[in-house]
Every structure is written in C-alpha cells, then in structure tokens.
Amino acid sequence: MAATKKAARDEEVEGFTAEERAAMKERAREVRGKKKDGTADLLEKISEMGDADRAIAERLHALITEAAPELAPKTWYGMPAYAKDGKVLCFFQAAGKFDSRYATFGFNDIANLDDGEMWPTTFALTELTPRGEQTIVELVKKAVR
C-alpha cells in the first residue's frame, strides 16, 4: 500500500521541472520557518544569484525598501519578495532560477494597481535603467496605498 501511494505522489509531481520542485520545497521551508524579519534570508538568496540577476535584485531591494519601508522583506519560493500585512505584495524572480530569457518583477493581487478591467502585474527585466527604476518606484508606491 505504501509503495502505491509513493508511486501516485511521484506521478503527480512528474509534470514539474526540477527547478519547480525545488521552488516548492523552498516555499514549504519558508512556511515552516516563519520569521519576523526575513531580510537576512532575502539577502542570502540574492547573494546566491548569478551576476546579472544579483545586480537587478540588489537594486530592486534598495528601491523597494526606500520607496516602501513598511513592506517586510522575505523570501517566497526561494526568491526575494516584499510583504504587506503578512501577504506578499511584490516579488522578483531571477532568470537563472528557471533558466529563463529574462528576470521578472511582479505584484500579487493585494497590490493596489487596479486600472479598469485589465492591467499588467508582471514585468520582464533584462536590466534596470533610470527610467525602469522610476517606473518600479511609482508602481510600488501605488501598490501599497
């Protein structure tokens, strides 16, 4: 009976890549190890990134903590995230995490970004320019209102 259950579990996760399974395991560890201040974990994850992703993540961290100091840094699926009232408001996903062409910066549904019947919530990032930084700061400030 136990072998049958294990086989069923293996089949359920077969559709996920190794990177996706690793991210789910990271999330489970995060939930079990709830901490008040996740800054150290966030900075550790940033330090583990490749050069291009790390440069973007470090700059995002500086921009977000300056623009919205009320947000709590943490990790979410092993990636940098910022929470409001315990819920993830915005997050960064490194390109290297899933061997993707670009990194992404996104917002969850608690972000106050509603604009009509359709609006963007995730943005592709290949680099951060002053214009991109300004857009991110404006979006983060709007999202926390």
Tab-separated table of N, CA and C in Angstrom:
chain	number	residue	atom	x	y	z
A	1	MET	N	0.821	-1.192	0.000
A	1	MET	CA	0.000	0.000	0.000
A	1	MET	C	0.864	1.255	0.000
A	2	ALA	N	1.927	1.289	0.837
A	2	ALA	CA	2.794	2.455	0.922
A	2	ALA	C	3.497	2.711	-0.403
A	3	ALA	N	3.910	1.646	-1.090
A	3	ALA	CA	4.586	1.800	-2.379
A	3	ALA	C	3.641	2.398	-3.415
A	4	THR	N	2.369	2.029	-3.355
A	4	THR	CA	1.374	2.550	-4.289
A	4	THR	C	1.177	4.047	-4.070
A	5	LYS	N	1.104	4.474	-2.807
A	5	LYS	CA	0.954	5.903	-2.510
A	5	LYS	C	2.162	6.677	-3.004
A	6	LYS	N	3.370	6.136	-2.808
A	6	LYS	CA	4.590	6.817	-3.260
A	6	LYS	C	4.580	6.934	-4.783
A	7	ALA	N	4.187	5.887	-5.483
A	7	ALA	CA	4.126	5.932	-6.938
A	7	ALA	C	3.137	6.992	-7.401
A	8	ALA	N	2.002	7.084	-6.722
A	8	ALA	CA	0.998	8.100	-7.074
A	8	ALA	C	1.543	9.504	-6.861
A	9	ARG	N	2.271	9.704	-5.743
A	9	ARG	CA	2.885	11.020	-5.477
A	9	ARG	C	3.903	11.361	-6.546
A	10	ASP	N	4.725	10.373	-6.943
A	10	ASP	CA	5.740	10.605	-7.972
A	10	ASP	C	5.098	10.993	-9.295
A	11	GLU	N	3.969	10.352	-9.636
A	11	GLU	CA	3.260	10.691	-10.868
A	11	GLU	C	2.714	12.112	-10.818
A	12	GLU	N	2.213	12.541	-9.656
A	12	GLU	CA	1.644	13.873	-9.514
A	12	GLU	C	2.684	14.952	-9.766
A	13	VAL	N	3.920	14.736	-9.329
A	13	VAL	CA	4.940	15.765	-9.495
A	13	VAL	C	5.746	15.597	-10.775
A	14	GLU	N	5.475	14.547	-11.528
A	14	GLU	CA	6.221	14.291	-12.743
A	14	GLU	C	6.146	15.448	-13.735
A	15	GLY	N	5.042	16.180	-13.768
A	15	GLY	CA	4.875	17.281	-14.703
A	15	GLY	C	5.671	18.525	-14.351
A	16	PHE	N	6.321	18.556	-13.200
A	16	PHE	CA	7.095	19.719	-12.778
A	16	PHE	C	8.574	19.523	-13.100
A	17	THR	N	9.238	20.610	-13.435
A	17	THR	CA	10.683	20.538	-13.650
A	17	THR	C	11.387	20.439	-12.307
A	18	ALA	N	12.654	20.084	-12.352
A	18	ALA	CA	13.442	20.016	-11.114
A	18	ALA	C	13.472	21.371	-10.430
A	19	GLU	N	13.556	22.455	-11.212
A	19	GLU	CA	13.581	23.801	-10.651
A	19	GLU	C	12.265	24.138	-9.967
A	20	GLU	N	11.149	23.739	-10.582
A	20	GLU	CA	9.837	23.989	-9.982
A	20	GLU	C	9.672	23.197	-8.687
A	21	ARG	N	10.111	21.936	-8.686
A	21	ARG	CA	10.025	21.142	-7.459
A	21	ARG	C	10.893	21.753	-6.365
A	22	ALA	N	12.082	22.245	-6.733
A	22	ALA	CA	12.967	22.887	-5.746
A	22	ALA	C	12.312	24.141	-5.177
A	23	ALA	N	11.632	24.925	-6.027
A	23	ALA	CA	10.947	26.132	-5.557
A	23	ALA	C	9.819	25.770	-4.595
A	24	MET	N	9.097	24.696	-4.875
A	24	MET	CA	8.022	24.273	-3.977
A	24	MET	C	8.586	23.820	-2.626
A	25	LYS	N	9.724	23.157	-2.657
A	25	LYS	CA	10.364	22.739	-1.406
A	25	LYS	C	10.829	23.954	-0.619
A	26	GLU	N	11.365	24.962	-1.318
A	26	GLU	CA	11.768	26.213	-0.667
A	26	GLU	C	10.570	26.846	0.026
A	27	ARG	N	9.443	26.880	-0.673
A	27	ARG	CA	8.235	27.501	-0.112
A	27	ARG	C	7.783	26.758	1.141
A	28	ALA	N	7.841	25.444	1.112
A	28	ALA	CA	7.459	24.659	2.286
A	28	ALA	C	8.368	24.981	3.467
A	29	ARG	N	9.676	25.123	3.216
A	29	ARG	CA	10.610	25.505	4.290
A	29	ARG	C	10.286	26.897	4.822
A	30	GLU	N	9.928	27.815	3.929
A	30	GLU	CA	9.596	29.180	4.350
A	30	GLU	C	8.375	29.190	5.255
A	31	VAL	N	7.369	28.416	4.908
A	31	VAL	CA	6.144	28.365	5.700
A	31	VAL	C	6.420	27.761	7.073
A	32	ARG	N	7.215	26.705	7.107
A	32	ARG	CA	7.527	26.058	8.390
A	32	ARG	C	8.396	26.942	9.267
A	33	GLY	N	9.268	27.742	8.682
A	33	GLY	CA	10.221	28.527	9.455
A	33	GLY	C	9.871	29.998	9.533
A	34	LYS	N	8.600	30.320	9.721
A	34	LYS	CA	8.165	31.726	9.764
A	34	LYS	C	9.042	32.546	10.693
A	35	LYS	N	9.509	33.677	10.171
A	35	LYS	CA	10.350	34.590	10.941
A	35	LYS	C	9.749	35.979	10.857
A	36	LYS	N	10.033	36.790	11.859
A	36	LYS	CA	9.534	38.172	11.836
A	36	LYS	C	10.257	38.989	10.770
A	37	ASP	N	11.591	38.897	10.717
A	37	ASP	CA	12.364	39.680	9.769
A	37	ASP	C	13.079	38.747	8.804
A	38	GLY	N	12.645	38.751	7.552
A	38	GLY	CA	13.228	37.866	6.551
A	38	GLY	C	14.333	38.504	5.742
A	39	THR	N	14.830	39.661	6.175
A	39	THR	CA	15.850	40.376	5.412
A	39	THR	C	17.091	39.529	5.193
A	40	ALA	N	17.566	38.852	6.222
A	40	ALA	CA	18.782	38.044	6.090
A	40	ALA	C	18.595	36.934	5.069
A	41	ASP	N	17.440	36.267	5.094
A	41	ASP	CA	17.166	35.210	4.121
A	41	ASP	C	17.113	35.783	2.708
A	42	LEU	N	16.450	36.927	2.550
A	42	LEU	CA	16.343	37.570	1.247
A	42	LEU	C	17.731	37.921	0.714
A	43	LEU	N	18.558	38.533	1.541
A	43	LEU	CA	19.902	38.925	1.106
A	43	LEU	C	20.769	37.711	0.781
A	44	GLU	N	20.577	36.630	1.521
A	44	GLU	CA	21.318	35.399	1.237
A	44	GLU	C	20.930	34.854	-0.140
A	45	LYS	N	19.631	34.838	-0.445
A	45	LYS	CA	19.173	34.351	-1.749
A	45	LYS	C	19.692	35.236	-2.874
A	46	ILE	N	19.720	36.537	-2.653
A	46	ILE	CA	20.261	37.443	-3.668
A	46	ILE	C	21.741	37.137	-3.895
A	47	SER	N	22.495	36.899	-2.827
A	47	SER	CA	23.931	36.639	-2.958
A	47	SER	C	24.226	35.358	-3.730
A	48	GLU	N	23.271	34.429	-3.772
A	48	GLU	CA	23.445	33.162	-4.478
A	48	GLU	C	23.151	33.271	-5.978
A	49	MET	N	22.621	34.392	-6.426
A	49	MET	CA	22.237	34.558	-7.832
A	49	MET	C	23.455	34.817	-8.710
A	50	GLY	N	23.277	34.576	-10.009
A	50	GLY	CA	24.300	34.922	-10.987
A	50	GLY	C	24.463	36.434	-11.045
A	51	ASP	N	25.532	36.892	-11.653
A	51	ASP	CA	25.869	38.318	-11.655
A	51	ASP	C	24.742	39.232	-12.143
A	52	ALA	N	24.162	38.929	-13.302
A	52	ALA	CA	23.131	39.812	-13.869
A	52	ALA	C	21.892	39.854	-12.982
A	53	ASP	N	21.427	38.677	-12.545
A	53	ASP	CA	20.257	38.621	-11.664
A	53	ASP	C	20.538	39.305	-10.332
A	54	ARG	N	21.730	39.079	-9.792
A	54	ARG	CA	22.086	39.673	-8.496
A	54	ARG	C	22.094	41.197	-8.584
A	55	ALA	N	22.637	41.744	-9.676
A	55	ALA	CA	22.669	43.205	-9.834
A	55	ALA	C	21.257	43.785	-9.848
A	56	ILE	N	20.354	43.142	-10.566
A	56	ILE	CA	18.971	43.620	-10.616
A	56	ILE	C	18.312	43.477	-9.247
A	57	ALA	N	18.482	42.315	-8.619
A	57	ALA	CA	17.844	42.059	-7.321
A	57	ALA	C	18.347	43.011	-6.242
A	58	GLU	N	19.637	43.289	-6.231
A	58	GLU	CA	20.187	44.232	-5.246
A	58	GLU	C	19.606	45.627	-5.443
A	59	ARG	N	19.507	46.050	-6.692
A	59	ARG	CA	18.960	47.382	-6.973
A	59	ARG	C	17.471	47.443	-6.636
A	60	LEU	N	16.738	46.381	-6.986
A	60	LEU	CA	15.319	46.330	-6.624
A	60	LEU	C	15.139	46.410	-5.116
A	61	HIS	N	15.964	45.682	-4.386
A	61	HIS	CA	15.870	45.699	-2.921
A	61	HIS	C	16.056	47.124	-2.401
A	62	ALA	N	17.059	47.819	-2.912
A	62	ALA	CA	17.289	49.198	-2.476
A	62	ALA	C	16.106	50.099	-2.837
A	63	LEU	N	15.602	49.980	-4.051
A	63	LEU	CA	14.476	50.812	-4.492
A	63	LEU	C	13.219	50.554	-3.666
A	64	ILE	N	12.908	49.283	-3.451
A	64	ILE	CA	11.672	48.924	-2.745
A	64	ILE	C	11.739	49.318	-1.280
A	65	THR	N	12.866	49.053	-0.629
A	65	THR	CA	12.951	49.390	0.795
A	65	THR	C	12.953	50.894	1.018
A	66	GLU	N	13.440	51.643	0.044
A	66	GLU	CA	13.395	53.102	0.170
A	66	GLU	C	11.998	53.638	-0.145
A	67	ALA	N	11.371	53.113	-1.190
A	67	ALA	CA	10.059	53.611	-1.616
A	67	ALA	C	8.935	53.189	-0.672
A	68	ALA	N	9.072	52.013	-0.075
A	68	ALA	CA	8.003	51.493	0.788
A	68	ALA	C	8.613	50.766	1.986
A	69	PRO	N	9.164	51.531	2.933
A	69	PRO	CA	9.814	50.901	4.090
A	69	PRO	C	8.865	50.076	4.951
A	70	GLU	N	7.563	50.260	4.769
A	70	GLU	CA	6.596	49.478	5.541
A	70	GLU	C	6.476	48.036	5.056
A	71	LEU	N	7.009	47.740	3.866
A	71	LEU	CA	6.971	46.367	3.373
A	71	LEU	C	8.024	45.525	4.074
A	72	ALA	N	7.687	44.282	4.346
A	72	ALA	CA	8.583	43.357	5.049
A	72	ALA	C	9.315	42.477	4.039
A	73	PRO	N	10.647	42.596	3.974
A	73	PRO	CA	11.412	41.712	3.095
A	73	PRO	C	11.302	40.266	3.566
A	74	LYS	N	11.220	39.343	2.604
A	74	LYS	CA	11.148	37.919	2.919
A	74	LYS	C	11.504	37.138	1.664
A	75	THR	N	11.513	35.837	1.753
A	75	THR	CA	11.643	35.032	0.552
A	75	THR	C	10.303	34.371	0.275
A	76	TRP	N	10.080	34.091	-0.995
A	76	TRP	CA	8.838	33.471	-1.442
A	76	TRP	C	9.211	32.541	-2.579
A	77	TYR	N	9.046	31.255	-2.372
A	77	TYR	CA	9.515	30.242	-3.312
A	77	TYR	C	11.013	30.398	-3.572
A	78	GLY	N	11.737	30.819	-2.536
A	78	GLY	CA	13.180	30.964	-2.630
A	78	GLY	C	13.650	32.210	-3.358
A	79	MET	N	12.757	33.131	-3.618
A	79	MET	CA	13.086	34.376	-4.322
A	79	MET	C	12.756	35.573	-3.447
A	80	PRO	N	13.385	36.720	-3.701
A	80	PRO	CA	13.095	37.929	-2.929
A	80	PRO	C	11.639	38.374	-3.098
A	81	ALA	N	11.037	38.760	-1.985
A	81	ALA	CA	9.653	39.238	-2.004
A	81	ALA	C	9.477	40.260	-0.890
A	82	TYR	N	8.394	41.008	-0.972
A	82	TYR	CA	8.113	42.062	0.000
A	82	TYR	C	6.637	41.965	0.365
A	83	ALA	N	6.369	41.874	1.661
A	83	ALA	CA	5.013	41.609	2.137
A	83	ALA	C	4.400	42.805	2.850
A	84	LYS	N	3.090	42.881	2.761
A	84	LYS	CA	2.296	43.871	3.480
A	84	LYS	C	1.285	43.091	4.307
A	85	ASP	N	1.282	43.329	5.598
A	85	ASP	CA	0.369	42.622	6.497
A	85	ASP	C	0.481	41.098	6.349
A	86	GLY	N	1.705	40.624	6.152
A	86	GLY	CA	1.969	39.190	6.067
A	86	GLY	C	1.731	38.559	4.710
A	87	LYS	N	1.227	39.328	3.753
A	87	LYS	CA	0.941	38.788	2.421
A	87	LYS	C	1.905	39.384	1.403
A	88	VAL	N	2.418	38.546	0.510
A	88	VAL	CA	3.377	39.010	-0.497
A	88	VAL	C	2.696	39.988	-1.445
A	89	LEU	N	3.256	41.182	-1.510
A	89	LEU	CA	2.746	42.237	-2.389
A	89	LEU	C	3.486	42.220	-3.722
A	90	CYS	N	4.828	42.134	-3.664
A	90	CYS	CA	5.623	42.117	-4.885
A	90	CYS	C	6.792	41.156	-4.721
A	91	PHE	N	7.337	40.727	-5.863
A	91	PHE	CA	8.382	39.707	-5.835
A	91	PHE	C	9.291	39.831	-7.053
A	92	PHE	N	10.461	39.253	-6.930
A	92	PHE	CA	11.433	39.184	-8.020
A	92	PHE	C	11.711	37.724	-8.311
A	93	GLN	N	11.757	37.369	-9.573
A	93	GLN	CA	12.134	36.011	-9.966
A	93	GLN	C	13.332	36.101	-10.893
A	94	ALA	N	14.442	35.557	-10.455
A	94	ALA	CA	15.684	35.593	-11.223
A	94	ALA	C	15.555	34.756	-12.495
A	95	ALA	N	16.148	35.224	-13.567
A	95	ALA	CA	16.137	34.470	-14.824
A	95	ALA	C	16.814	33.116	-14.642
A	96	GLY	N	17.877	33.087	-13.867
A	96	GLY	CA	18.618	31.862	-13.662
A	96	GLY	C	17.871	30.800	-12.883
A	97	LYS	N	16.881	31.191	-12.125
A	97	LYS	CA	16.122	30.236	-11.307
A	97	LYS	C	15.464	29.167	-12.174
A	98	PHE	N	14.913	29.576	-13.308
A	98	PHE	CA	14.226	28.639	-14.192
A	98	PHE	C	14.837	28.648	-15.599
A	99	ASP	N	16.098	29.094	-15.694
A	99	ASP	CA	16.809	29.158	-16.971
A	99	ASP	C	15.973	29.885	-18.014
A	100	SER	N	15.481	31.051	-17.601
A	100	SER	CA	14.593	31.863	-18.427
A	100	SER	C	15.382	32.940	-19.175
A	101	ARG	N	14.795	33.469	-20.222
A	101	ARG	CA	15.429	34.515	-21.026
A	101	ARG	C	15.531	35.840	-20.267
A	102	TYR	N	14.618	36.072	-19.333
A	102	TYR	CA	14.620	37.329	-18.583
A	102	TYR	C	14.126	37.104	-17.159
A	103	ALA	N	14.519	38.000	-16.273
A	103	ALA	CA	14.016	38.005	-14.900
A	103	ALA	C	12.642	38.664	-14.912
A	104	THR	N	11.886	38.470	-13.840
A	104	THR	CA	10.583	39.123	-13.754
A	104	THR	C	10.416	39.803	-12.401
A	105	PHE	N	9.672	40.883	-12.427
A	105	PHE	CA	9.266	41.584	-11.218
A	105	PHE	C	7.750	41.643	-11.292
A	106	GLY	N	7.089	41.185	-10.222
A	106	GLY	CA	5.642	41.112	-10.279
A	106	GLY	C	4.952	41.497	-8.989
A	107	PHE	N	3.654	41.634	-9.098
A	107	PHE	CA	2.790	42.008	-7.983
A	107	PHE	C	1.699	40.961	-7.823
A	108	ASN	N	1.334	40.683	-6.598
A	108	ASN	CA	0.205	39.799	-6.318
A	108	ASN	C	-1.070	40.617	-6.209
A	109	ASP	N	-2.181	39.931	-6.030
A	109	ASP	CA	-3.483	40.594	-6.085
A	109	ASP	C	-3.756	41.561	-4.940
A	110	ILE	N	-2.940	41.569	-3.891
A	110	ILE	CA	-3.165	42.565	-2.835
A	110	ILE	C	-2.623	43.941	-3.226
A	111	ALA	N	-1.848	43.982	-4.303
A	111	ALA	CA	-1.296	45.253	-4.781
A	111	ALA	C	-2.424	46.116	-5.335
A	112	ASN	N	-2.418	47.370	-4.955
A	112	ASN	CA	-3.457	48.312	-5.370
A	112	ASN	C	-3.098	48.904	-6.743
A	113	LEU	N	-3.098	48.056	-7.764
A	113	LEU	CA	-2.727	48.505	-9.104
A	113	LEU	C	-3.908	48.515	-10.065
A	114	ASP	N	-5.098	48.245	-9.566
A	114	ASP	CA	-6.274	48.151	-10.417
A	114	ASP	C	-6.398	49.387	-11.303
A	115	ASP	N	-6.620	49.131	-12.598
A	115	ASP	CA	-6.768	50.213	-13.560
A	115	ASP	C	-7.732	49.756	-14.649
A	116	GLY	N	-9.017	49.935	-14.401
A	116	GLY	CA	-10.017	49.483	-15.365
A	116	GLY	C	-10.245	47.992	-15.245
A	117	GLU	N	-10.435	47.355	-16.389
A	117	GLU	CA	-10.736	45.922	-16.372
A	117	GLU	C	-9.518	45.050	-16.657
A	118	MET	N	-8.373	45.663	-16.972
A	118	MET	CA	-7.174	44.889	-17.266
A	118	MET	C	-5.936	45.756	-17.030
A	119	TRP	N	-4.908	45.186	-16.357
A	119	TRP	CA	-3.681	45.914	-16.092
A	119	TRP	C	-2.540	44.919	-15.921
A	120	PRO	N	-1.309	45.342	-16.203
A	120	PRO	CA	-0.168	44.432	-16.054
A	120	PRO	C	0.196	44.235	-14.578
A	121	THR	N	0.631	43.025	-14.255
A	121	THR	CA	1.070	42.734	-12.889
A	121	THR	C	2.473	42.127	-12.848
A	122	THR	N	3.011	41.705	-13.984
A	122	THR	CA	4.346	41.127	-14.033
A	122	THR	C	5.112	41.762	-15.186
A	123	PHE	N	6.378	42.062	-14.923
A	123	PHE	CA	7.198	42.765	-15.887
A	123	PHE	C	8.497	42.014	-16.137
A	124	ALA	N	8.881	41.890	-17.402
A	124	ALA	CA	10.155	41.281	-17.765
A	124	ALA	C	11.264	42.300	-17.521
A	125	LEU	N	12.375	41.819	-16.974
A	125	LEU	CA	13.522	42.697	-16.711
A	125	LEU	C	14.788	42.088	-17.296
A	126	THR	N	15.464	42.846	-18.145
A	126	THR	CA	16.773	42.411	-18.631
A	126	THR	C	17.873	43.270	-18.021
A	127	GLU	N	17.492	44.467	-17.619
A	127	GLU	CA	18.383	45.380	-16.904
A	127	GLU	C	17.523	46.457	-16.267
A	128	LEU	N	18.112	47.216	-15.358
A	128	LEU	CA	17.390	48.322	-14.735
A	128	LEU	C	18.021	49.635	-15.170
A	129	THR	N	17.270	50.421	-15.896
A	129	THR	CA	17.692	51.747	-16.316
A	129	THR	C	17.058	52.756	-15.369
A	130	PRO	N	17.505	54.009	-15.384
A	130	PRO	CA	16.849	55.014	-14.539
A	130	PRO	C	15.341	55.112	-14.809
A	131	ARG	N	14.945	55.003	-16.049
A	131	ARG	CA	13.514	55.063	-16.381
A	131	ARG	C	12.775	53.863	-15.789
A	132	GLY	N	13.360	52.673	-15.916
A	132	GLY	CA	12.757	51.474	-15.339
A	132	GLY	C	12.671	51.563	-13.829
A	133	GLU	N	13.726	52.088	-13.216
A	133	GLU	CA	13.722	52.266	-11.762
A	133	GLU	C	12.600	53.191	-11.332
A	134	GLN	N	12.418	54.286	-12.064
A	134	GLN	CA	11.354	55.246	-11.739
A	134	GLN	C	9.985	54.566	-11.848
A	135	THR	N	9.788	53.768	-12.881
A	135	THR	CA	8.519	53.054	-13.056
A	135	THR	C	8.271	52.106	-11.894
A	136	ILE	N	9.301	51.370	-11.487
A	136	ILE	CA	9.156	50.428	-10.375
A	136	ILE	C	8.800	51.157	-9.082
A	137	VAL	N	9.488	52.254	-8.798
A	137	VAL	CA	9.197	53.021	-7.599
A	137	VAL	C	7.748	53.516	-7.610
A	138	GLU	N	7.306	54.043	-8.743
A	138	GLU	CA	5.927	54.524	-8.849
A	138	GLU	C	4.924	53.388	-8.632
A	139	LEU	N	5.188	52.219	-9.246
A	139	LEU	CA	4.285	51.078	-9.097
A	139	LEU	C	4.242	50.582	-7.654
A	140	VAL	N	5.402	50.496	-7.009
A	140	VAL	CA	5.447	50.024	-5.623
A	140	VAL	C	4.686	50.988	-4.723
A	141	LYS	N	4.914	52.284	-4.888
A	141	LYS	CA	4.196	53.269	-4.066
A	141	LYS	C	2.689	53.178	-4.276
A	142	LYS	N	2.265	53.008	-5.521
A	142	LYS	CA	0.833	52.870	-5.808
A	142	LYS	C	0.300	51.570	-5.212
A	143	ALA	N	1.069	50.502	-5.303
A	143	ALA	CA	0.622	49.186	-4.846
A	143	ALA	C	0.378	49.134	-3.337
A	144	VAL	N	1.121	49.894	-2.562
A	144	VAL	CA	0.986	49.828	-1.099
A	144	VAL	C	-0.107	50.744	-0.569
A	145	ARG	N	-0.640	51.647	-1.368
A	145	ARG	CA	-1.695	52.552	-0.904
A	145	ARG	C	-2.931	51.829	-0.470
